[in-house]
mmCIF file of C-alpha atoms and ligand atoms in Angstrom:
data_model
loop_
_atom_site.group_PDB
_atom_site.id
_atom_site.type_symbol
_atom_site.label_atom_id
_atom_site.label_comp_id
_atom_site.label_asym_id
_atom_site.label_seq_id
_atom_site.Cartn_x
_atom_site.Cartn_y
_atom_site.Cartn_z
ATOM 1 C CA MET A 1 -1.089 -23.517 -3.417
ATOM 2 C CA LEU A 2 -0.675 -24.064 0.303
ATOM 3 C CA CYS A 3 -1.774 -21.424 2.812
ATOM 4 C CA ARG A 4 1.224 -19.523 4.229
ATOM 5 C CA LEU A 5 -0.357 -19.474 7.668
ATOM 6 C CA CYS A 6 -1.986 -22.876 8.216
ATOM 7 C CA HIS A 7 -0.641 -24.958 5.293
ATOM 8 C CA SER A 8 -4.117 -25.983 4.084
ATOM 9 C CA ASP A 9 -4.606 -26.507 0.350
ATOM 10 C CA CYS A 10 -6.185 -23.359 -1.090
ATOM 11 C CA GLY A 11 -7.794 -25.223 -4.031
ATOM 12 C CA SER A 12 -8.731 -23.340 -7.213
ATOM 13 C CA PRO A 13 -8.000 -19.595 -7.536
ATOM 14 C CA LEU A 14 -10.297 -16.933 -6.174
ATOM 15 C CA LEU A 15 -9.221 -14.715 -9.058
ATOM 16 C CA ASP A 16 -7.141 -15.371 -12.174
ATOM 17 C CA PHE A 17 -6.528 -12.456 -14.570
ATOM 18 C CA PRO A 18 -4.237 -12.795 -17.604
ATOM 19 C CA SER A 19 -1.157 -10.586 -18.096
ATOM 20 C CA PRO A 20 -0.463 -7.696 -17.696
ATOM 21 C CA SER A 21 -0.522 -7.015 -13.958
ATOM 22 C CA ILE A 22 0.233 -4.019 -11.835
ATOM 23 C CA VAL A 23 2.874 -3.556 -9.133
ATOM 24 C CA SER A 24 2.373 -1.387 -6.040
ATOM 25 C CA THR A 25 4.754 1.199 -7.481
ATOM 26 C CA THR A 26 2.288 1.453 -10.423
ATOM 27 C CA ALA A 27 4.593 -0.302 -12.873
ATOM 28 C CA ILE A 28 3.126 -2.808 -15.305
ATOM 29 C CA LEU A 29 4.436 -6.363 -15.215
ATOM 30 C CA ASP A 30 4.062 -9.056 -17.871
ATOM 31 C CA ALA A 31 2.548 -11.677 -15.573
ATOM 32 C CA PRO A 32 -0.936 -12.919 -14.645
ATOM 33 C CA THR A 33 -2.592 -11.960 -11.346
ATOM 34 C CA THR A 34 -3.739 -14.990 -9.398
ATOM 35 C CA ALA A 35 -5.150 -14.940 -5.874
ATOM 36 C CA TYR A 36 -6.315 -17.696 -3.535
ATOM 37 C CA VAL A 37 -8.330 -17.826 -0.343
ATOM 38 C CA CYS A 38 -7.646 -20.445 2.317
ATOM 39 C CA PRO A 39 -10.806 -22.471 3.035
ATOM 40 C CA SER A 40 -9.517 -23.231 6.505
ATOM 41 C CA CYS A 41 -8.277 -19.916 7.996
ATOM 42 C CA GLY A 42 -9.566 -17.359 5.446
ATOM 43 C CA HIS A 43 -6.144 -15.923 4.620
ATOM 44 C CA ILE A 44 -5.972 -14.484 1.094
ATOM 45 C CA GLN A 45 -2.714 -14.789 -0.794
ATOM 46 C CA LYS A 46 -0.886 -14.765 -4.117
ATOM 47 C CA PRO A 47 2.060 -16.866 -5.304
ATOM 48 C CA ASP A 48 5.582 -15.701 -4.455
ATOM 49 C CA PHE A 49 7.454 -13.725 -7.047
ATOM 50 C CA ALA A 50 9.879 -15.971 -8.952
ATOM 51 C CA GLU A 51 12.812 -13.700 -8.113
ATOM 52 C CA VAL A 52 11.437 -11.951 -5.117
ATOM 53 C CA ASP A 53 14.781 -11.236 -3.426
ATOM 54 C CA ALA A 54 16.219 -9.583 -6.517
ATOM 55 C CA PHE A 55 13.023 -7.648 -7.028
ATOM 56 C CA TYR A 56 13.079 -6.030 -3.629
ATOM 57 C CA ASP A 57 16.767 -5.376 -3.484
ATOM 58 C CA GLN A 58 17.156 -3.798 -6.906
ATOM 59 C CA SER A 59 13.769 -2.545 -7.942
ATOM 60 C CA TYR A 60 11.638 -1.744 -4.945
ATOM 61 C CA ARG A 61 13.031 1.637 -4.099
ATOM 62 C CA ILE A 62 9.861 3.405 -3.170
ATOM 63 C CA SER A 63 10.134 7.138 -2.569
ATOM 64 C CA LEU A 64 13.895 7.093 -3.107
ATOM 65 C CA ASP A 65 14.150 9.316 -6.143
ATOM 66 C CA SER A 66 13.367 12.535 -4.359
ATOM 67 C CA GLY A 67 14.012 13.301 -0.731
ATOM 68 C CA ASP A 68 10.831 15.346 -0.659
ATOM 69 C CA HIS A 69 8.589 12.802 -2.294
ATOM 70 C CA ASP A 70 5.764 11.683 -0.062
ATOM 71 C CA GLN A 71 2.451 10.045 -0.708
ATOM 72 C CA LEU A 72 -0.730 11.998 -0.251
ATOM 73 C CA TYR A 73 -2.901 10.547 2.494
ATOM 74 C CA ALA A 74 -5.838 12.950 2.417
ATOM 75 C CA VAL A 75 -6.876 16.487 1.594
ATOM 76 C CA VAL A 76 -8.352 18.183 4.664
ATOM 77 C CA ASN A 77 -9.905 21.630 4.204
ATOM 78 C CA GLY A 78 -7.971 22.020 0.968
ATOM 79 C CA GLN A 79 -4.636 21.178 2.618
ATOM 80 C CA PRO A 80 -2.723 18.001 1.724
ATOM 81 C CA VAL A 81 -1.938 15.601 4.577
ATOM 82 C CA TYR A 82 1.061 13.388 3.796
ATOM 83 C CA ARG A 83 1.533 9.783 4.748
ATOM 84 C CA THR A 84 4.776 10.177 6.708
ATOM 85 C CA GLN A 85 3.397 12.770 9.101
ATOM 86 C CA PHE A 86 0.136 10.891 9.481
ATOM 87 C CA GLN A 87 1.886 7.576 10.219
ATOM 88 C CA ALA A 88 4.290 9.178 12.676
ATOM 89 C CA GLU A 89 1.477 10.753 14.693
ATOM 90 C CA LEU A 90 -0.632 7.599 14.613
ATOM 91 C CA ALA A 91 2.193 5.276 15.716
ATOM 92 C CA THR A 92 3.318 7.679 18.448
ATOM 93 C CA ARG A 93 -0.199 7.864 19.844
ATOM 94 C CA LEU A 94 -1.134 4.188 19.607
ATOM 95 C CA LEU A 95 2.259 2.923 20.825
ATOM 96 C CA ASP A 96 2.558 5.631 23.473
ATOM 97 C CA ILE A 97 6.174 6.238 22.399
ATOM 98 C CA GLY A 98 8.114 8.068 25.071
ATOM 99 C CA SER A 99 11.580 9.483 25.520
ATOM 100 C CA ARG A 100 14.396 6.953 26.147
ATOM 101 C CA MET A 101 12.536 4.154 24.346
ATOM 102 C CA ALA A 102 14.376 1.960 21.847
ATOM 103 C CA VAL A 103 12.244 1.913 18.683
ATOM 104 C CA LEU A 104 12.825 -0.378 15.705
ATOM 105 C CA ASP A 105 11.342 0.353 12.270
ATOM 106 C CA TYR A 106 11.132 -3.149 10.719
ATOM 107 C CA GLY A 107 11.114 -3.235 6.903
ATOM 108 C CA CYS A 108 11.481 0.510 7.017
ATOM 109 C CA GLY A 109 12.692 1.635 3.575
ATOM 110 C CA LYS A 110 14.044 5.132 4.092
ATOM 111 C CA ALA A 111 12.544 5.088 7.613
ATOM 112 C CA ALA A 112 10.914 8.467 7.013
ATOM 113 C CA THR A 113 8.239 7.716 9.610
ATOM 114 C CA LEU A 114 10.768 6.890 12.327
ATOM 115 C CA GLU A 115 12.826 9.945 11.403
ATOM 116 C CA ARG A 116 9.752 12.104 11.879
ATOM 117 C CA ILE A 117 9.038 10.500 15.262
ATOM 118 C CA ARG A 118 12.600 11.174 16.341
ATOM 119 C CA GLN A 119 12.247 14.823 15.336
ATOM 120 C CA ASN A 120 9.223 15.008 17.628
ATOM 121 C CA ILE A 121 10.768 12.919 20.447
ATOM 122 C CA PRO A 122 14.561 13.389 20.249
ATOM 123 C CA GLY A 123 15.229 11.116 23.253
ATOM 124 C CA ILE A 124 14.339 7.843 21.523
ATOM 125 C CA THR A 125 16.999 5.419 20.268
ATOM 126 C CA PRO A 126 16.045 4.696 16.628
ATOM 127 C CA ALA A 127 16.987 1.441 14.894
ATOM 128 C CA VAL A 128 16.209 0.193 11.396
ATOM 129 C CA PHE A 129 15.994 -3.066 9.498
ATOM 130 C CA ASP A 130 15.277 -3.746 5.826
ATOM 131 C CA ILE A 131 15.856 -6.577 3.365
ATOM 132 C CA SER A 132 17.695 -4.146 1.089
ATOM 133 C CA SER A 133 20.855 -2.077 1.186
ATOM 134 C CA SER A 134 19.318 0.671 -0.970
ATOM 135 C CA TYR A 135 18.492 2.916 1.961
ATOM 136 C CA LYS A 136 21.782 2.984 3.868
ATOM 137 C CA ALA A 137 22.749 6.491 2.735
ATOM 138 C CA HIS A 138 19.448 7.786 4.135
ATOM 139 C CA TRP A 139 20.000 5.998 7.465
ATOM 140 C CA ASP A 140 23.615 7.138 7.856
ATOM 141 C CA ARG A 141 22.484 10.735 8.252
ATOM 142 C CA TRP A 142 20.834 10.072 11.611
ATOM 143 C CA ILE A 143 21.138 6.444 12.770
ATOM 144 C CA ALA A 144 24.215 4.936 14.473
ATOM 145 C CA PRO A 145 25.805 2.135 12.384
ATOM 146 C CA GLY A 146 25.214 -0.406 15.167
ATOM 147 C CA ASP A 147 21.491 0.371 15.050
ATOM 148 C CA GLN A 148 21.195 -0.447 11.341
ATOM 149 C CA ALA A 149 20.562 -3.944 9.966
ATOM 150 C CA MET A 150 20.283 -5.178 6.387
ATOM 151 C CA TYR A 151 19.075 -8.542 5.082
ATOM 152 C CA ARG A 152 18.846 -10.156 8.561
ATOM 153 C CA VAL A 153 17.981 -9.022 12.061
ATOM 154 C CA PRO A 154 21.082 -9.461 14.274
ATOM 155 C CA PRO A 155 20.864 -12.215 16.909
ATOM 156 C CA GLU A 156 22.066 -9.762 19.568
ATOM 157 C CA TRP A 157 18.955 -7.618 19.086
ATOM 158 C CA SER A 158 16.823 -10.185 20.980
ATOM 159 C CA GLY A 159 14.692 -8.515 23.658
ATOM 160 C CA ARG A 160 16.200 -5.103 22.919
ATOM 161 C CA PHE A 161 13.263 -2.938 21.810
ATOM 162 C CA ASP A 162 10.439 -1.246 23.693
ATOM 163 C CA ARG A 163 8.556 -0.618 20.470
ATOM 164 C CA VAL A 164 8.620 -2.104 16.955
ATOM 165 C CA MET A 165 6.813 -0.694 13.946
ATOM 166 C CA ALA A 166 6.134 -2.546 10.692
ATOM 167 C CA HIS A 167 4.453 -0.165 8.276
ATOM 168 C CA PHE A 168 3.063 -2.025 5.249
ATOM 169 C CA VAL A 169 5.573 -4.858 5.419
ATOM 170 C CA LEU A 170 3.602 -8.052 5.942
ATOM 171 C CA GLU A 171 1.634 -7.849 2.698
ATOM 172 C CA HIS A 172 4.981 -8.375 0.897
ATOM 173 C CA ALA A 173 6.263 -11.186 3.116
ATOM 174 C CA THR A 174 6.600 -14.667 1.647
ATOM 175 C CA ASP A 175 6.681 -15.955 5.232
ATOM 176 C CA PRO A 176 4.601 -13.639 7.436
ATOM 177 C CA ARG A 177 4.942 -16.000 10.383
ATOM 178 C CA ASP A 178 8.698 -15.520 10.226
ATOM 179 C CA VAL A 179 8.277 -11.712 10.315
ATOM 180 C CA PHE A 180 6.112 -11.954 13.426
ATOM 181 C CA SER A 181 8.584 -14.366 14.949
ATOM 182 C CA GLU A 182 11.404 -11.844 14.473
ATOM 183 C CA ILE A 183 9.308 -8.992 15.854
ATOM 184 C CA GLY A 184 8.421 -11.118 18.873
ATOM 185 C CA ARG A 185 12.075 -12.024 19.370
ATOM 186 C CA VAL A 186 13.443 -8.462 19.407
ATOM 187 C CA LEU A 187 10.713 -7.015 21.630
ATOM 188 C CA ALA A 188 11.465 -6.635 25.328
ATOM 189 C CA PRO A 189 8.959 -8.277 27.704
ATOM 190 C CA GLY A 190 5.798 -6.157 27.680
ATOM 191 C CA GLY A 191 7.007 -4.364 24.549
ATOM 192 C CA LYS A 192 4.541 -3.386 21.867
ATOM 193 C CA ALA A 193 4.385 -3.638 18.079
ATOM 194 C CA PHE A 194 2.513 -1.398 15.633
ATOM 195 C CA VAL A 195 1.550 -3.168 12.406
ATOM 196 C CA THR A 196 -0.219 -1.778 9.369
ATOM 197 C CA VAL A 197 -1.382 -3.866 6.416
ATOM 198 C CA PRO A 198 -3.747 -2.974 3.567
ATOM 199 C CA ASP A 199 -7.431 -3.672 4.208
ATOM 200 C CA VAL A 200 -8.613 -5.317 1.016
ATOM 201 C CA PHE A 201 -12.218 -4.904 2.147
ATOM 202 C CA GLY A 202 -11.823 -1.130 2.525
ATOM 203 C CA ASN A 203 -9.533 -0.740 -0.501
ATOM 204 C CA PRO A 204 -10.484 -3.521 -2.936
ATOM 205 C CA GLY A 205 -7.793 -2.551 -5.461
ATOM 206 C CA ASP A 206 -5.302 -4.168 -3.133
ATOM 207 C CA LEU A 207 -6.453 -7.576 -4.383
ATOM 208 C CA LEU A 208 -4.918 -6.762 -7.791
ATOM 209 C CA VAL A 209 -1.533 -5.465 -6.588
ATOM 210 C CA ILE A 210 0.696 -8.320 -7.690
ATOM 211 C CA ASP A 211 3.501 -7.764 -5.170
ATOM 212 C CA HIS A 212 1.052 -7.746 -2.269
ATOM 213 C CA VAL A 213 1.197 -11.491 -1.806
ATOM 214 C CA ASN A 214 -0.816 -11.469 1.441
ATOM 215 C CA HIS A 215 -4.221 -9.937 2.134
ATOM 216 C CA PHE A 216 -4.941 -10.281 5.826
ATOM 217 C CA THR A 217 -8.278 -10.469 7.536
ATOM 218 C CA PRO A 218 -8.324 -9.464 11.223
ATOM 219 C CA ALA A 219 -8.484 -13.175 12.026
ATOM 220 C CA SER A 220 -5.560 -14.216 9.844
ATOM 221 C CA LEU A 221 -3.374 -11.300 11.010
ATOM 222 C CA SER A 222 -4.029 -12.125 14.631
ATOM 223 C CA ARG A 223 -3.449 -15.827 14.033
ATOM 224 C CA ALA A 224 -0.063 -15.206 12.411
ATOM 225 C CA ALA A 225 1.070 -13.080 15.370
ATOM 226 C CA THR A 226 -0.256 -15.255 18.159
ATOM 227 C CA GLU A 227 2.026 -18.121 17.200
ATOM 228 C CA SER A 228 5.001 -15.811 17.907
ATOM 229 C CA GLY A 229 3.932 -14.871 21.409
ATOM 230 C CA LEU A 230 2.272 -11.619 20.393
ATOM 231 C CA ALA A 231 -1.174 -10.868 21.775
ATOM 232 C CA LEU A 232 -3.504 -8.600 19.832
ATOM 233 C CA GLU A 233 -4.262 -5.528 21.948
ATOM 234 C CA SER A 234 -6.329 -3.629 19.400
ATOM 235 C CA LEU A 235 -7.203 -3.718 15.715
ATOM 236 C CA SER A 236 -8.926 -0.970 13.777
ATOM 237 C CA ASP A 237 -10.075 -0.428 10.207
ATOM 238 C CA GLY A 238 -10.955 3.195 10.946
ATOM 239 C CA ASP A 239 -7.661 4.750 12.061
ATOM 240 C CA TYR A 240 -5.985 4.539 8.663
ATOM 241 C CA ARG A 241 -7.965 4.721 5.433
ATOM 242 C CA GLY A 242 -7.697 1.492 3.464
ATOM 243 C CA ALA A 243 -5.625 -0.268 6.119
ATOM 244 C CA TYR A 244 -5.816 -2.281 9.308
ATOM 245 C CA VAL A 245 -3.854 -0.897 12.231
ATOM 246 C CA ALA A 246 -3.005 -3.531 14.829
ATOM 247 C CA ILE A 247 -1.225 -3.182 18.165
ATOM 248 C CA PHE A 248 0.361 -6.324 19.591
ATOM 249 C CA VAL A 249 1.839 -6.842 23.056
ATOM 250 C CA LYS A 250 4.550 -9.371 23.762
ATOM 251 C CA GLY A 251 2.758 -11.882 25.921
ATOM 252 C CA GLU A 252 0.112 -14.597 26.031
ATOM 253 C CA ALA A 253 -2.774 -14.134 23.575
ATOM 254 C CA LYS A 254 -6.338 -14.214 24.814
ATOM 255 C CA ALA A 255 -9.307 -14.107 22.431
ATOM 256 C CA CYS A 256 -8.597 -13.563 18.737
ATOM 257 C CA PRO A 257 -10.917 -12.145 16.088
ATOM 258 C CA THR A 258 -12.772 -14.700 14.018
ATOM 259 C CA GLY A 259 -14.617 -14.588 10.725
ATOM 260 C CA THR A 260 -13.658 -13.917 7.132
ATOM 261 C CA GLY A 261 -14.789 -11.037 4.925
ATOM 262 C CA ASN A 262 -16.687 -11.550 1.700
ATOM 263 C CA ILE A 263 -13.643 -11.654 -0.555
ATOM 264 C CA GLN A 264 -15.597 -13.593 -3.189
ATOM 265 C CA ALA A 265 -17.817 -10.545 -3.751
ATOM 266 C CA ILE A 266 -14.753 -8.316 -4.231
ATOM 267 C CA ALA A 267 -13.253 -10.752 -6.745
ATOM 268 C CA GLU A 268 -16.551 -10.869 -8.632
ATOM 269 C CA ASP A 269 -16.722 -7.041 -8.707
ATOM 270 C CA TRP A 270 -13.227 -6.938 -10.207
ATOM 271 C CA ARG A 271 -14.100 -9.471 -12.895
ATOM 272 C CA ALA A 272 -17.073 -7.312 -13.886
ATOM 273 C CA SER A 273 -15.116 -4.007 -13.718
ATOM 274 C CA ARG A 274 -12.244 -5.316 -15.750
ATOM 275 C CA ALA A 275 -14.567 -6.643 -18.476
ATOM 276 C CA ARG A 276 -16.544 -3.375 -18.520
ATOM 277 C CA ILE A 277 -13.484 -1.131 -18.889
ATOM 278 C CA ILE A 278 -11.978 -3.304 -21.628
ATOM 279 C CA ALA A 279 -15.312 -3.354 -23.503
ATOM 280 C CA HIS A 280 -15.725 0.426 -23.210
ATOM 281 C CA ALA A 281 -12.148 1.148 -24.275
ATOM 282 C CA ASP A 282 -12.432 -1.205 -27.256
ATOM 283 C CA ALA A 283 -15.787 0.273 -28.314
ATOM 284 C CA HIS A 284 -14.346 3.818 -28.212
ATOM 285 C CA ALA A 285 -10.936 3.060 -29.670
ATOM 286 C CA GLY A 286 -9.465 6.142 -31.331
ATOM 287 C CA ALA A 287 -11.240 8.652 -29.051
ATOM 288 C CA ASP A 288 -9.258 10.791 -26.610
ATOM 289 C CA VAL A 289 -9.795 9.985 -22.934
ATOM 290 C CA GLU A 290 -8.749 11.357 -19.544
ATOM 291 C CA ILE A 291 -8.123 9.454 -16.325
ATOM 292 C CA TYR A 292 -8.815 11.067 -12.949
ATOM 293 C CA GLY A 293 -6.349 9.591 -10.461
ATOM 294 C CA ALA A 294 -2.693 8.673 -11.067
ATOM 295 C CA GLY A 295 -2.423 6.118 -8.272
ATOM 296 C CA PHE A 296 -3.185 2.421 -8.404
ATOM 297 C CA TYR A 297 -6.715 2.700 -9.784
ATOM 298 C CA GLY A 298 -5.754 5.138 -12.533
ATOM 299 C CA ALA A 299 -2.821 2.934 -13.514
ATOM 300 C CA PHE A 300 -5.116 -0.093 -13.589
ATOM 301 C CA ILE A 301 -7.418 1.647 -16.079
ATOM 302 C CA ALA A 302 -4.519 2.829 -18.236
ATOM 303 C CA MET A 303 -3.227 -0.737 -18.301
ATOM 304 C CA LEU A 304 -6.541 -1.910 -19.777
ATOM 305 C CA VAL A 305 -6.797 0.851 -22.433
ATOM 306 C CA LYS A 306 -4.901 -0.763 -25.292
ATOM 307 C CA ASP A 307 -4.726 2.474 -27.309
ATOM 308 C CA ARG A 308 -2.762 4.184 -24.516
ATOM 309 C CA GLN A 309 -1.598 7.171 -26.583
ATOM 310 C CA ARG A 310 -5.260 8.250 -26.553
ATOM 311 C CA VAL A 311 -4.970 8.979 -22.828
ATOM 312 C CA LEU A 312 -4.357 12.750 -22.875
ATOM 313 C CA HIS A 313 -3.370 12.979 -19.206
ATOM 314 C CA PHE A 314 -3.988 11.827 -15.668
ATOM 315 C CA LEU A 315 -5.540 14.354 -13.298
ATOM 316 C CA ASP A 316 -4.456 14.093 -9.672
ATOM 317 C CA ARG A 317 -4.654 16.298 -6.568
ATOM 318 C CA ASN A 318 -1.273 15.116 -5.251
ATOM 319 C CA PRO A 319 1.157 17.989 -5.936
ATOM 320 C CA PHE A 320 4.085 15.531 -5.882
ATOM 321 C CA LEU A 321 2.594 13.595 -8.790
ATOM 322 C CA GLN A 322 1.669 16.683 -10.786
ATOM 323 C CA GLY A 323 4.275 17.400 -13.438
ATOM 324 C CA THR A 324 5.462 13.771 -13.474
ATOM 325 C CA THR A 325 4.470 11.110 -15.991
ATOM 326 C CA LEU A 326 2.919 7.674 -15.620
ATOM 327 C CA PHE A 327 3.514 5.304 -18.570
ATOM 328 C CA GLY A 328 4.809 8.389 -20.406
ATOM 329 C CA ILE A 329 1.485 10.204 -19.931
ATOM 330 C CA PRO A 330 1.559 13.562 -18.090
ATOM 331 C CA VAL A 331 -0.036 13.943 -14.662
ATOM 332 C CA ARG A 332 -1.767 17.304 -14.275
ATOM 333 C CA ASN A 333 -3.505 19.295 -11.572
ATOM 334 C CA PRO A 334 -7.281 18.931 -12.071
ATOM 335 C CA ASP A 335 -7.592 22.707 -11.631
ATOM 336 C CA ASP A 336 -5.477 23.215 -14.774
ATOM 337 C CA VAL A 337 -8.259 21.978 -17.035
ATOM 338 C CA LEU A 338 -10.992 24.079 -15.430
ATOM 339 C CA GLY A 339 -12.459 26.636 -17.764
ATOM 340 C CA ARG A 340 -11.760 24.518 -20.816
ATOM 341 C CA PRO A 341 -14.649 24.860 -23.310
ATOM 342 C CA ALA A 342 -17.018 21.881 -23.055
ATOM 343 C CA HIS A 343 -16.624 21.014 -26.754
ATOM 344 C CA ASP A 344 -12.865 20.826 -26.196
ATOM 345 C CA ALA A 345 -13.003 18.159 -23.487
ATOM 346 C CA PRO A 346 -12.626 14.476 -24.313
ATOM 347 C CA ARG A 347 -15.893 12.580 -24.274
ATOM 348 C CA THR A 348 -14.697 10.032 -21.755
ATOM 349 C CA LEU A 349 -13.266 10.509 -18.276
ATOM 350 C CA TYR A 350 -12.342 7.359 -16.366
ATOM 351 C CA ALA A 351 -12.569 7.662 -12.590
ATOM 352 C CA GLY A 352 -9.349 5.974 -11.431
ATOM 353 C CA LEU A 353 -10.236 6.150 -7.744
ATOM 354 C CA ASN A 354 -11.098 3.812 -4.906
ATOM 355 C CA PRO A 355 -14.725 2.834 -5.624
ATOM 356 C CA ALA A 356 -15.579 3.680 -2.009
ATOM 357 C CA VAL A 357 -14.912 7.393 -2.601
ATOM 358 C CA ALA A 358 -15.034 7.729 -6.389
ATOM 359 C CA ALA A 359 -18.631 8.950 -6.746
ATOM 360 C CA THR A 360 -18.201 11.666 -4.099
ATOM 361 C CA VAL A 361 -14.957 12.940 -5.604
ATOM 362 C CA MET A 362 -16.300 12.907 -9.148
ATOM 363 C CA ASP A 363 -19.582 14.617 -8.202
ATOM 364 C CA GLY A 364 -17.500 17.447 -6.764
ATOM 365 C CA TRP A 365 -15.370 17.542 -9.880
ATOM 366 C CA CYS A 366 -18.411 17.683 -12.192
ATOM 367 C CA THR A 367 -19.819 20.633 -10.250
ATOM 368 C CA GLN A 368 -16.469 22.433 -10.343
ATOM 369 C CA SER A 369 -15.602 21.703 -13.971
ATOM 370 C CA GLY A 370 -18.996 21.648 -15.631
ATOM 371 C CA ARG A 371 -18.346 18.110 -16.879
ATOM 372 C CA ASP A 372 -21.332 15.981 -17.805
ATOM 373 C CA PRO A 373 -21.561 13.287 -15.102
ATOM 374 C CA LEU A 374 -22.658 10.851 -17.817
ATOM 375 C CA SER A 375 -19.211 11.088 -19.419
ATOM 376 C CA ILE A 376 -17.595 9.474 -16.375
ATOM 377 C CA ILE A 377 -16.799 5.770 -16.429
ATOM 378 C CA TYR A 378 -16.335 4.195 -12.998
ATOM 379 C CA ILE A 379 -14.390 1.092 -12.029
HETATM 380 ZN ZN1 LIG B 1 -4.961 -21.014 6.068
#
C-alpha cells in the first residue's frame, strides 16, 4: 500500500496475522491484522477499514453506555487515577488554557475532557467536533448548538480557536494530513494544538489494534503537521504513559525530529508471543486458566485461547471493569481471589498486561496472593 503521508510504496507487510483481530474497544473482528512501514518516511500504518464511516458512526461509541464510565490511567498510592481527569490537567497545563479562550475538542466523542476543563475554567468557550452524531445528547447539556459540529468542520470556524485538542484521534484517521489541515485552518494565528497519539514503542500492543490505522513516530507526526502550517513546539513520550503528547503552534516550522524506531523488533516480538501463547493454550487444552488484565492485552490472550470457556475470569484493578464481562467471561477484582487455597487455583495465569510493566505487577501479585511465579505466562 501507499504511505498516507508521503505516498511511497510500503512494499511487503511488516506484520501479517490471520483472523481474528482485535478492535480498540476490545471486540474481536473476523479480519486479518496487516501492518506496513514506509521505507521513505518511517510512518507505520494499516489498511483502511472497508466500511470505516459506518463503523465509526454506528459502532464506535466508546464510553457511551454509562455516564460514569472512565478508563483507568494509573493507580497511585492505592487510589485510581482516571483518564479524563488526567487528560484535562495535562492539556490545561501544556496548552496554558486561560479564561475567555475558545477551545475546540476535535474528534471529541462525549468531550468528557473538555467538559472537565470547563468545570475548572468556566470562562472558556467550548466547541466540539466529531465524525459521528452519537454524542449530541451529551453535548447539548453544556455546549451551545452553534459550537457543535458533526461530520464536517464548518467553513466559518476558520481562524476561530485559541486552542484545539485532538485526544487519540489521528491513529484512526484515514487521512491524517487532512486532520492537521483542518486543525491548522481553525486555529487563530499563534494558536496552539494539543495532540495525543499512541506510542507503539512504549505500548507495543498498539501495533495489533486493527482500528488504529496509523502508528506515528515523532518524525512522521511532525511531518504530517508541518505541511499544514503547524510547527512542533514540544513532543514527549513521558507525559502520558503509552502515548506521545505533542504541542503544535500555528506558524512556520523550524527543525523537525528525525529517525525511526525499531518497529521491526516489535513486530518480531509479537510473532514470537503469538506463537508461544497459541502453543501453550493448545498444549494445556481442557485446563482452567485465569487472565490478569481485562484491557487490550488480556483480550488479545483470550482471543488466542481457542477453548475460551476454560477462562474462569479476568482479574483487573479497574473498578469500572469489575463486575462486567468480556467475551462473556466475568471480570473480577484481584483481591476477591486472595485467600483461595493454592490447590484450588488454576495452574495457569496469563499476564494480560503491557510487557513493559507486566513483570512488576505480577511480582507484586505473586507476593500478595501466594501464587507460584512459575505459573504465570507472559506475552
Ligand atoms: Zn512515507
